[in-house]
Short mmCIF file of C-alpha atoms in Angstrom, two decimals:
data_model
loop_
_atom_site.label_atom_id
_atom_site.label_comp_id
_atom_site.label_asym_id
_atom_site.label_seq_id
_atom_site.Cartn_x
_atom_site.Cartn_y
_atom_site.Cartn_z
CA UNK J 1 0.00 0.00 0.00
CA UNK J 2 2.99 2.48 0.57
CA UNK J 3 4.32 1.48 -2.64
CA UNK J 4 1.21 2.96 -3.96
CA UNK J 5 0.77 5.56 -2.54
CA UNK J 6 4.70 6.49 -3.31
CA UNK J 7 4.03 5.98 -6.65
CA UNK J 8 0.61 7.80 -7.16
CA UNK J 9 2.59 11.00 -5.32
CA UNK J 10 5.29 10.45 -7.23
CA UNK J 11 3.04 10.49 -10.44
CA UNK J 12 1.02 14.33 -9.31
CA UNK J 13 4.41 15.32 -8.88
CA UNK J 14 5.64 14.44 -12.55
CA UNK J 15 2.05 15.81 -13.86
CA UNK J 16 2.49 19.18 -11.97
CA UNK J 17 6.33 19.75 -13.04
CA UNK J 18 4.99 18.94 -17.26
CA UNK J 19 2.26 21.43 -16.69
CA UNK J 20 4.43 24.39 -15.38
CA UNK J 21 6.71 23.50 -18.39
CA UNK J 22 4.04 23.86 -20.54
CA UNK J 23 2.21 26.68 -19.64
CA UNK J 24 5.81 28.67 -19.34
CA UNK J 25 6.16 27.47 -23.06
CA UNK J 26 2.85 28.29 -24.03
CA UNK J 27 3.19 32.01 -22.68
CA UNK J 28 6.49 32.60 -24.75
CA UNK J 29 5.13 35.50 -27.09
CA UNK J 30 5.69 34.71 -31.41
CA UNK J 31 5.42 36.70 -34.02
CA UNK J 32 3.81 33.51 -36.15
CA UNK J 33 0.25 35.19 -37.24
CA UNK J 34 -0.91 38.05 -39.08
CA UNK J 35 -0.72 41.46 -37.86
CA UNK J 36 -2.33 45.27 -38.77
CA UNK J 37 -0.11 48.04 -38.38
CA UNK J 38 -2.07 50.63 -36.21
CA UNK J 39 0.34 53.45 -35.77
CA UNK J 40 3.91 54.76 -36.08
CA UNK J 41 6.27 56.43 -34.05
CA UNK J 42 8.95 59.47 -34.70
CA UNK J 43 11.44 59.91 -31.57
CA UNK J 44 13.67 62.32 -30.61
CA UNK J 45 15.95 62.48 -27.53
CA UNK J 46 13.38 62.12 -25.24
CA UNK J 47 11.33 59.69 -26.51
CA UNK J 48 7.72 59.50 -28.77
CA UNK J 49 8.15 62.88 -30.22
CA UNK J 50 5.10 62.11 -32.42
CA UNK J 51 2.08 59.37 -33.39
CA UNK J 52 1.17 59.17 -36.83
CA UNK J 53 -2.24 57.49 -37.01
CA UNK J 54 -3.49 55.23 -40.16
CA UNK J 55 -5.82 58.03 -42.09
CA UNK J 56 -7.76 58.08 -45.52
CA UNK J 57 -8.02 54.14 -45.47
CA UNK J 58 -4.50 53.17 -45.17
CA UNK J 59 -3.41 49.85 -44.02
CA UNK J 60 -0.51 47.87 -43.45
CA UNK J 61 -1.03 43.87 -42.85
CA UNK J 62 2.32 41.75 -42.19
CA UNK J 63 2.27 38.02 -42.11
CA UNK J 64 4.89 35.67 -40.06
CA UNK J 65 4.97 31.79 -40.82
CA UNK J 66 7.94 29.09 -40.93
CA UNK J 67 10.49 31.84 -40.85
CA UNK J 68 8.89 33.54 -43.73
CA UNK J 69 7.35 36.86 -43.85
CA UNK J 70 5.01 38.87 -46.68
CA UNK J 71 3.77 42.24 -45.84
CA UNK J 72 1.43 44.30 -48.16
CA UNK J 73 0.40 48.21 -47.73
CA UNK J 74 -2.88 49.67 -49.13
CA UNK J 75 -3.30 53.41 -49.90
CA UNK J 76 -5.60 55.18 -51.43
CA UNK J 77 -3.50 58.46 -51.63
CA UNK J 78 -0.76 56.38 -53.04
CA UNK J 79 -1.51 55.29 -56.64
CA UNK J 80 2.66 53.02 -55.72
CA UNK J 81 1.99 49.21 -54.68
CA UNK J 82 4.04 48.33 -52.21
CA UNK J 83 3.95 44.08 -51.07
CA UNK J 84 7.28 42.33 -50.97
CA UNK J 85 7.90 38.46 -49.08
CA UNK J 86 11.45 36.87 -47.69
CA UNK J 87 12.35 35.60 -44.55
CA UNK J 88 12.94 36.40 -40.90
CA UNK J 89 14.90 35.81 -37.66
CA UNK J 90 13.86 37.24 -34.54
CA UNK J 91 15.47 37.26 -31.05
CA UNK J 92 13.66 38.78 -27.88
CA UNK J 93 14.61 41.85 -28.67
CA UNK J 94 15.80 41.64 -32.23
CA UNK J 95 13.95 41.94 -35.56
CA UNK J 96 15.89 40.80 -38.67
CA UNK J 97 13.60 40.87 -42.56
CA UNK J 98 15.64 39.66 -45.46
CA UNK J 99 13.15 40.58 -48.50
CA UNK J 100 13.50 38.12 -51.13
CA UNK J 101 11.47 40.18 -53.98
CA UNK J 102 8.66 42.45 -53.74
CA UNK J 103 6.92 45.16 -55.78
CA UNK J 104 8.32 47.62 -57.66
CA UNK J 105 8.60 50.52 -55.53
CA UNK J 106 9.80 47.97 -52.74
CA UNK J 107 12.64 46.47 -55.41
CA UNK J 108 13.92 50.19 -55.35
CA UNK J 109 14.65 50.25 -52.05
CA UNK J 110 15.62 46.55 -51.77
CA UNK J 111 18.46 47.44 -54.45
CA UNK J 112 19.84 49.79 -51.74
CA UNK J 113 19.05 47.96 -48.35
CA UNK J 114 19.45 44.39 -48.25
CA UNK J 115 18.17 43.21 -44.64
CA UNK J 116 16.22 45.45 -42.86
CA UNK J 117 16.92 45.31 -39.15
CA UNK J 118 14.89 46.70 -35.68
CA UNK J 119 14.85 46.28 -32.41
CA UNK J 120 11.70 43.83 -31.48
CA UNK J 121 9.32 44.90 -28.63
CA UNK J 122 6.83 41.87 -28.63
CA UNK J 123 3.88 40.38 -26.56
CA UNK J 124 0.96 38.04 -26.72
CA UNK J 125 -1.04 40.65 -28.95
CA UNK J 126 1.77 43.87 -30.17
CA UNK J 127 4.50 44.37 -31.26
CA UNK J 128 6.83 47.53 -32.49
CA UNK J 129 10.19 47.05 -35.03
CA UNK J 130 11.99 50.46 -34.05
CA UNK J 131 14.64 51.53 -36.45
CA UNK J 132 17.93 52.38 -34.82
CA UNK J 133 19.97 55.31 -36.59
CA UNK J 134 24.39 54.38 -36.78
CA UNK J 135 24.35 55.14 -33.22
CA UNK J 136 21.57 53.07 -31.94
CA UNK J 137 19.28 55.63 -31.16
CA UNK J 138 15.48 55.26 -31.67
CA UNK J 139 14.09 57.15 -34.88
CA UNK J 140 10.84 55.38 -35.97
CA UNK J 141 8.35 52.74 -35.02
CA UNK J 142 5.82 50.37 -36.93
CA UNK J 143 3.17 49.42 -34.37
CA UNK J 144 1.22 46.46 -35.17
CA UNK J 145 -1.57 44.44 -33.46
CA UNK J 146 -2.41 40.91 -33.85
CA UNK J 147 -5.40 39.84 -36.05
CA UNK J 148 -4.60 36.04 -36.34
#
């Protein structure tokens, strides 16, 4: 009978310990889904200098899956399409988009910057990718929101 009950406790106790582990792996924030972009961000030395809302039916919708990424941006006041698709890498703090092709207007810039690198501020249901000027200063924010 001590045997068990030894070995039912022992049992709970191997239950418990694979359901901390999981929840604490469950709670790990991704960036897997699909996200909106519902502001930006210009800093200056003191911080949020300004917030520049989504107007006139703008939107920005980003997509993370298997280390791949595609983004497209819709405006009305911009007659430019702008879509492009590569891959990713992200660290807890760390953003890094290699885009592998992409629309026209996004090729131009492409031919210029090759990966596009931020610092990654990232929960359950946000994030922001803050450019960093050459001396690692904030400059600008993309703030998105989860949808999927």
């Amino acid at each position: 009978m001590k045997k068990l009950l030894g070995l039912v406790f022992l049992m709970l106790i191997m239950v418990s310990a694979t359901s901390i582990t999981s929840s604490k792996l469950q709670t790990t924030p991704s960036l897997e889904g699909t996200w909106e972009l519902i502001n930006r961000y210009n800093y200056d030395e003191s911080g949020v200098s300004d917030t520049l809302q989504n107007v006139n039916g703008y939107r920005q919708v980003k997509i993370y899956s298997k280390g791949k990424v595609m983004w497209t941006r819709y405006s009305p006041d911009d007659p430019a399409e702008w879509f492009g698709y590569g891959s990713y890498t992200n660290t807890a703090n760390e953003l890094e988009e290699r885009l592998e092709y992409g629309s026209a207007a996004m090729m131009g810039i492409q031919d210029t910057v090759k990966v596009f690198k931020f610092e990654l501020i990232l929960d359950d249901d946000t994030y922001s990718q803050i450019s960093l000027d050459d001396e690692g200063k904030r400059y600008f924010a993309e703030n998105y929101r989860r949808i999927d």
